[in-house]
Short mmCIF file of C-alpha atoms and ligand atoms in Angstrom, two decimals:
data_model
loop_
_atom_site.label_atom_id
_atom_site.label_comp_id
_atom_site.label_asym_id
_atom_site.label_seq_id
_atom_site.Cartn_x
_atom_site.Cartn_y
_atom_site.Cartn_z
CA MET A 1 19.34 -15.90 22.03
CA GLU A 2 19.61 -13.52 19.42
CA HIS A 3 18.14 -9.83 20.01
CA LEU A 4 14.57 -9.31 18.95
CA ASN A 5 12.94 -6.27 17.92
CA PHE A 6 9.36 -6.18 19.30
CA PRO A 7 7.49 -3.37 17.80
CA ASN A 8 5.84 -0.76 19.71
CA LYS A 9 2.61 -1.64 21.23
CA LEU A 10 -0.36 -0.20 23.18
CA SER A 11 -1.16 -1.21 26.84
CA LEU A 12 -4.67 -2.16 26.68
CA GLY A 13 -5.13 -5.45 28.50
CA ILE A 14 -4.33 -6.68 31.85
CA PHE A 15 -0.99 -9.04 31.63
CA PRO A 16 0.12 -11.43 32.78
CA THR A 17 -3.05 -13.41 32.35
CA PRO A 18 -3.06 -16.25 34.96
CA ILE A 19 -2.19 -19.87 34.62
CA HIS A 20 -3.58 -22.33 36.95
CA LYS A 21 -3.94 -26.26 36.84
CA LEU A 22 -7.38 -27.99 36.11
CA ASN A 23 -7.26 -30.62 38.95
CA ASN A 24 -10.68 -32.23 38.14
CA ILE A 25 -9.99 -32.52 34.44
CA SER A 26 -6.39 -33.61 35.07
CA ARG A 27 -7.84 -36.57 37.26
CA ILE A 28 -10.41 -37.52 34.60
CA LEU A 29 -7.95 -37.25 31.60
CA GLY A 30 -4.90 -39.07 33.64
CA CYS A 31 -2.48 -36.27 32.65
CA ASN A 32 -1.64 -32.72 34.07
CA VAL A 33 -3.77 -29.90 32.32
CA PHE A 34 -3.13 -26.36 33.01
CA ILE A 35 -4.95 -23.43 31.49
CA LYS A 36 -3.81 -20.15 30.38
CA ARG A 37 -6.71 -17.78 31.21
CA ASP A 38 -6.60 -15.21 28.13
CA ASP A 39 -10.41 -15.12 28.68
CA MET A 40 -9.36 -12.64 31.23
CA THR A 41 -7.38 -10.20 29.13
CA GLY A 42 -9.24 -7.21 30.52
CA ILE A 43 -11.05 -5.58 27.53
CA ALA A 44 -14.96 -6.09 27.30
CA LEU A 45 -15.50 -9.83 28.03
CA GLY A 46 -11.87 -10.81 27.25
CA GLY A 47 -10.02 -13.05 24.75
CA ASN A 48 -6.95 -13.65 22.57
CA LYS A 49 -7.59 -10.67 20.22
CA VAL A 50 -6.57 -8.06 22.95
CA ARG A 51 -2.89 -9.23 22.49
CA LYS A 52 -2.88 -8.63 18.77
CA LEU A 53 -4.98 -5.46 19.12
CA GLU A 54 -2.25 -3.85 21.28
CA TYR A 55 0.18 -4.01 18.33
CA LEU A 56 -2.41 -3.09 15.64
CA LEU A 57 -3.97 -0.16 17.33
CA TYR A 58 -0.66 1.40 18.26
CA ASP A 59 0.13 1.15 14.29
CA ALA A 60 -3.45 2.51 13.44
CA GLN A 61 -2.84 5.42 15.78
CA ASN A 62 0.89 5.91 14.79
CA LYS A 63 -0.47 6.29 11.16
CA GLY A 64 -3.09 8.91 12.15
CA ALA A 65 -6.10 6.63 11.78
CA GLU A 66 -9.45 8.24 13.15
CA VAL A 67 -11.60 5.15 11.81
CA VAL A 68 -10.80 1.65 12.23
CA PHE A 69 -12.19 -1.13 10.09
CA THR A 70 -12.48 -4.95 10.90
CA THR A 71 -14.54 -7.95 9.88
CA GLY A 72 -15.50 -11.41 10.61
CA GLY A 73 -18.48 -13.45 11.02
CA ALA A 74 -21.73 -12.16 12.41
CA GLN A 75 -20.80 -13.04 15.79
CA SER A 76 -17.03 -12.27 15.48
CA ASN A 77 -15.38 -12.01 19.02
CA HIS A 78 -12.47 -10.01 17.33
CA ALA A 79 -15.00 -7.64 16.00
CA MET A 80 -16.51 -6.76 19.27
CA LEU A 81 -13.10 -6.50 20.93
CA THR A 82 -11.84 -4.25 18.32
CA ALA A 83 -14.95 -2.02 19.01
CA ALA A 84 -14.52 -2.03 22.68
CA ALA A 85 -10.83 -1.21 22.50
CA CYS A 86 -11.41 1.66 20.06
CA SER A 87 -14.09 2.98 22.28
CA ARG A 88 -11.47 3.43 24.97
CA LEU A 89 -8.99 5.03 22.57
CA ASN A 90 -11.62 7.54 21.03
CA MET A 91 -11.24 6.22 17.60
CA THR A 92 -14.21 5.19 15.78
CA PRO A 93 -14.90 1.31 14.78
CA ILE A 94 -16.82 0.33 11.99
CA LEU A 95 -17.48 -3.46 11.73
CA VAL A 96 -18.06 -4.89 8.37
CA LEU A 97 -19.30 -8.28 8.96
CA LYS A 98 -20.31 -11.28 6.89
CA GLN A 99 -24.11 -11.66 6.78
CA LYS A 100 -24.14 -15.35 7.70
CA GLY A 101 -24.63 -16.99 11.11
CA ILE A 102 -26.30 -16.01 14.10
CA MET A 103 -27.98 -12.63 13.59
CA GLY A 104 -30.46 -10.51 15.81
CA LYS A 105 -29.26 -8.83 18.98
CA LYS A 106 -27.68 -11.63 20.57
CA GLY A 107 -24.16 -12.38 21.82
CA ASN A 108 -21.60 -10.26 20.27
CA LEU A 109 -24.15 -8.24 18.32
CA TYR A 110 -26.02 -7.34 21.56
CA LEU A 111 -22.71 -6.33 23.17
CA GLU A 112 -21.88 -3.97 19.96
CA ASP A 113 -25.48 -2.82 20.22
CA LEU A 114 -24.58 -1.58 24.07
CA MET A 115 -21.37 0.15 22.81
CA GLY A 116 -23.31 1.90 19.90
CA THR A 117 -21.13 0.46 17.38
CA ASP A 118 -21.62 1.04 13.74
CA VAL A 119 -21.98 -2.44 12.31
CA ARG A 120 -22.92 -3.19 8.64
CA PHE A 121 -23.41 -6.54 7.01
CA VAL A 122 -22.28 -7.67 3.50
CA ASN A 123 -23.91 -10.80 1.92
CA THR A 124 -20.84 -12.36 0.78
CA ASP A 125 -18.38 -15.21 1.49
CA SER A 126 -15.40 -13.19 0.20
CA TYR A 127 -13.10 -11.28 2.44
CA ASP A 128 -11.74 -9.26 -0.64
CA VAL A 129 -15.33 -8.02 -1.30
CA ILE A 130 -15.48 -6.94 2.37
CA TYR A 131 -12.06 -5.14 2.08
CA GLU A 132 -13.25 -3.33 -1.06
CA GLU A 133 -16.41 -2.24 0.76
CA MET A 134 -14.05 -0.71 3.80
CA ASP A 135 -12.23 1.16 1.32
CA ARG A 136 -15.42 2.46 -0.26
CA ILE A 137 -16.80 3.56 3.11
CA GLY A 138 -13.60 5.05 4.23
CA THR A 139 -13.12 7.24 1.15
CA GLU A 140 -16.96 8.31 1.22
CA LEU A 141 -16.07 9.38 5.12
CA GLY A 142 -13.14 11.23 3.98
CA LYS A 143 -11.30 10.40 7.26
CA PRO A 144 -7.92 8.77 7.85
CA PHE A 145 -8.89 4.87 8.04
CA TYR A 146 -7.09 1.71 9.14
CA LYS A 147 -8.06 -1.70 7.98
CA ILE A 148 -7.51 -4.66 10.46
CA PRO A 149 -8.07 -8.28 8.56
CA CYS A 150 -10.28 -10.87 9.75
CA GLY A 151 -9.23 -12.20 13.18
CA GLY A 152 -6.32 -9.57 13.44
CA SER A 153 -4.09 -12.25 11.87
CA ASN A 154 -1.54 -10.43 10.02
CA ALA A 155 2.12 -10.71 10.82
CA LEU A 156 1.67 -7.72 13.19
CA GLY A 157 -1.02 -9.16 15.17
CA THR A 158 0.76 -12.57 15.21
CA ILE A 159 3.35 -10.80 17.43
CA GLY A 160 0.80 -10.72 20.00
CA TYR A 161 1.11 -14.31 20.57
CA VAL A 162 4.74 -14.47 20.53
CA ASP A 163 4.60 -12.13 23.23
CA CYS A 164 2.34 -14.55 25.18
CA VAL A 165 4.92 -17.27 24.94
CA ARG A 166 7.68 -14.74 26.34
CA GLU A 167 4.83 -14.25 29.10
CA ILE A 168 4.34 -17.78 29.77
CA LYS A 169 8.28 -18.35 30.11
CA THR A 170 8.43 -15.51 32.87
CA GLN A 171 5.68 -17.21 34.79
CA GLY A 172 8.16 -19.91 35.49
CA MET A 173 6.30 -23.10 34.54
CA GLU A 174 7.28 -25.56 31.92
CA PHE A 175 5.14 -27.33 29.65
CA THR A 176 5.49 -30.23 27.03
CA HIS A 177 2.58 -29.13 25.02
CA ILE A 178 0.35 -25.73 24.46
CA ILE A 179 -2.75 -26.29 22.88
CA CYS A 180 -4.99 -23.63 21.07
CA ALA A 181 -7.92 -23.15 18.66
CA GLU A 182 -7.17 -22.03 15.22
CA GLY A 183 -9.50 -19.74 13.52
CA SER A 184 -7.79 -17.25 11.42
CA GLY A 185 -4.35 -18.25 12.25
CA GLY A 186 -2.54 -15.58 14.17
CA THR A 187 -2.68 -17.05 17.70
CA MET A 188 -1.26 -20.57 16.51
CA ALA A 189 1.39 -18.90 14.56
CA GLY A 190 2.50 -16.69 17.17
CA LEU A 191 2.31 -19.45 19.87
CA ALA A 192 4.40 -21.58 17.25
CA LEU A 193 6.93 -19.05 16.68
CA GLY A 194 7.05 -18.10 20.12
CA ALA A 195 8.02 -21.62 21.33
CA LYS A 196 10.71 -21.92 18.83
CA LEU A 197 12.23 -18.80 20.08
CA PHE A 198 11.54 -19.14 23.87
CA LEU A 199 10.47 -22.63 24.73
CA PRO A 200 12.05 -25.06 22.11
CA GLY A 201 11.08 -28.00 24.26
CA THR A 202 7.32 -27.40 24.11
CA ARG A 203 4.95 -28.66 21.19
CA VAL A 204 2.44 -26.36 19.93
CA ILE A 205 -1.02 -28.14 18.66
CA GLY A 206 -3.56 -26.05 16.87
CA MET A 207 -7.23 -27.51 16.80
CA MET A 208 -8.50 -26.14 13.57
CA VAL A 209 -12.19 -24.78 13.84
CA ASP A 210 -12.39 -23.57 10.27
CA SER A 211 -11.54 -25.26 6.89
CA ASP A 212 -8.84 -22.97 5.55
CA PRO A 213 -5.20 -24.31 4.61
CA PHE A 214 -3.74 -23.82 8.00
CA ALA A 215 -0.66 -25.46 7.54
CA GLU A 216 0.33 -22.93 4.83
CA ILE A 217 -1.25 -20.13 6.74
CA THR A 218 0.55 -20.78 10.03
CA VAL A 219 4.15 -21.20 8.47
CA GLY A 220 3.61 -17.93 6.37
CA LEU A 221 2.60 -15.80 9.34
CA MET A 222 5.42 -17.39 11.47
CA ASN A 223 8.04 -16.25 8.92
CA GLU A 224 6.37 -12.96 8.37
CA ALA A 225 6.25 -12.26 12.08
CA ALA A 226 9.84 -13.51 12.45
CA ALA A 227 11.07 -10.89 10.02
CA ILE A 228 9.21 -7.95 11.84
CA LEU A 229 11.13 -9.41 15.07
CA GLY A 230 14.57 -9.35 13.04
CA ALA A 231 14.46 -13.29 13.92
CA LYS A 232 15.35 -16.15 11.52
CA ALA A 233 12.40 -18.66 11.85
CA ASP A 234 12.70 -21.02 8.91
CA ALA A 235 9.48 -22.24 9.86
CA THR A 236 8.26 -25.40 8.39
CA THR A 237 5.01 -27.47 9.11
CA ALA A 238 7.26 -29.83 11.47
CA ASP A 239 7.25 -26.97 13.93
CA PHE A 240 3.61 -27.66 15.01
CA ASP A 241 0.89 -30.15 15.11
CA LEU A 242 -2.97 -29.46 13.71
CA TYR A 243 -5.68 -31.42 14.17
CA ASP A 244 -9.28 -30.86 12.21
CA LEU A 245 -12.07 -29.98 14.77
CA CYS A 246 -14.28 -27.91 12.45
CA GLY A 247 -16.98 -30.68 12.72
CA PRO A 248 -20.25 -29.38 10.81
CA GLY A 249 -18.39 -26.29 9.62
CA TYR A 250 -17.09 -22.90 11.08
CA ALA A 251 -19.25 -21.58 13.84
CA ILE A 252 -21.53 -24.46 13.81
CA PRO A 253 -21.38 -26.40 17.05
CA SER A 254 -20.44 -29.92 17.22
CA GLU A 255 -21.48 -32.55 19.57
CA GLU A 256 -18.06 -33.02 20.74
CA GLY A 257 -17.46 -29.27 21.50
CA ASN A 258 -20.49 -29.04 23.14
CA ALA A 259 -19.71 -31.81 25.34
CA ALA A 260 -16.39 -30.27 26.09
CA VAL A 261 -18.02 -26.86 27.14
CA ARG A 262 -20.36 -28.82 29.43
CA MET A 263 -17.34 -30.61 30.82
CA MET A 264 -15.33 -27.59 31.55
CA ALA A 265 -18.21 -25.85 32.93
CA LYS A 266 -19.30 -28.94 35.26
CA GLU A 267 -15.82 -29.78 36.37
CA GLU A 268 -14.05 -26.43 36.83
CA GLY A 269 -16.69 -23.72 36.72
CA ILE A 270 -14.97 -22.02 33.76
CA PHE A 271 -16.93 -21.25 30.54
CA LEU A 272 -15.75 -22.01 26.87
CA ASP A 273 -17.57 -21.30 23.98
CA PRO A 274 -19.11 -23.51 20.97
CA VAL A 275 -17.22 -21.87 18.03
CA TYR A 276 -13.66 -22.16 19.20
CA THR A 277 -12.38 -23.08 22.72
CA GLY A 278 -15.21 -25.81 23.18
CA LYS A 279 -14.06 -27.45 19.98
CA ALA A 280 -10.35 -26.85 20.90
CA PHE A 281 -10.88 -28.42 24.29
CA ALA A 282 -12.77 -31.37 22.83
CA GLY A 283 -9.35 -31.86 20.51
CA LEU A 284 -7.38 -32.21 23.88
CA VAL A 285 -9.80 -34.64 25.32
CA ASP A 286 -9.52 -36.75 22.31
CA LEU A 287 -5.85 -36.72 22.22
CA ALA A 288 -5.78 -37.50 25.84
CA LYS A 289 -8.18 -40.31 25.53
CA LYS A 290 -6.05 -41.97 22.58
CA GLY A 291 -2.99 -41.84 24.91
CA ALA A 292 -1.22 -39.08 23.13
CA PHE A 293 0.12 -37.72 26.31
CA GLN A 294 2.25 -39.27 28.93
CA ALA A 295 1.39 -39.40 32.78
CA GLU A 296 4.15 -36.83 33.49
CA ASP A 297 3.45 -34.37 30.43
CA ARG A 298 2.34 -30.99 31.39
CA ILE A 299 -0.26 -29.54 28.73
CA LEU A 300 -1.36 -26.00 28.88
CA PHE A 301 -4.72 -25.16 27.03
CA LEU A 302 -5.07 -21.61 26.22
CA HIS A 303 -8.65 -20.32 26.99
CA SER A 304 -8.90 -17.75 24.17
CA GLY A 305 -12.14 -16.28 25.08
CA GLY A 306 -15.47 -16.28 23.38
CA ALA A 307 -17.93 -15.46 26.07
CA GLY A 308 -19.84 -13.19 23.93
CA GLY A 309 -20.48 -15.95 21.23
CA LEU A 310 -21.55 -18.34 24.35
CA PHE A 311 -24.65 -16.29 24.70
CA ALA A 312 -25.62 -16.10 20.69
CA GLN A 313 -27.00 -19.81 20.70
CA ASP A 314 -27.99 -22.54 23.07
CA ILE A 315 -26.11 -25.69 22.88
C1 PLP B 1 -10.61 -15.40 17.13
C2 PLP B 1 -10.64 -16.67 18.30
C3 PLP B 1 -9.78 -17.62 18.09
C4 PLP B 1 -9.02 -18.07 17.01
O1 PLP B 1 -7.81 -17.28 17.06
P1 PLP B 1 -7.01 -16.81 15.75
O2 PLP B 1 -6.00 -16.06 15.86
O3 PLP B 1 -8.03 -16.32 14.90
O4 PLP B 1 -6.64 -18.45 14.96
C5 PLP B 1 -9.89 -18.52 19.13
N1 PLP B 1 -10.85 -18.46 20.19
C6 PLP B 1 -11.67 -17.46 20.38
C7 PLP B 1 -12.49 -17.27 21.38
C8 PLP B 1 -11.44 -16.38 19.20
O5 PLP B 1 -12.36 -15.39 19.26
#
């Protein structure tokens, strides 16, 4: 393989995260289902954003930032994990969140309250408005600041999941498929690029839980991340599969997603969340029931976290 230039990163999480078989789920679905435990990444309640933050917060520190802004929905797991990581690094997090969804001191907002995080809400649907608000607050504070986009999904954050595929390869197991939730795109793009570079026999499937144009977003992030690594990706939509699991809308639980959360809890004692991993796992169950997998296939489901969101609303 060509030489890859991985950028520098901080060591924040606990890696490698375990991979193990889901014996009861595999028996029920008639195929071999494994789980990658990125709900155990070692910051706060764990989750996929830790891999991205190792790169993003290195960059923030390297650029001399004292204040770190990020954004997301009111119950953003990414925002909570950013705040937790910044606390450890003695940087000041400021979360500028969309004022829509589950408010009150529940779920991730409760955890942010415990951390004493500066959380602000903007009543808008536009992230551009939020990024402008960050500039305004940062300028007013007069301290060097760094802005992390929604979900940490820029090219640098995406490298975190290229790294994850490299990690999966070193864990010595082979998979025909890797399945993940796609919310802002970085995780899926990193896995798809990583598979192209390290595990070309593995098909990456994204379960879309929001209604953005993910085919385009994924290809764009794959090519931009490849450019950082000094690799030629020539990514196209043929590199991955996407399925729409958004249901009634982003962050609004679906019946199928809730059933999948309950199935994983009952059969394996593992807790998914209703916004991302429950819906993504519902997509896996649906594909298995439609006969999309062979009996000898080995499917790796990425548990991307979300425990904070699990306690924001009853399902
Ligand atoms: C953010 C998030 C995702 C989606 O990852 P993206 O890189 O934003 O697509 C999946 N699961 C959980 C629990 C998340 O918090």
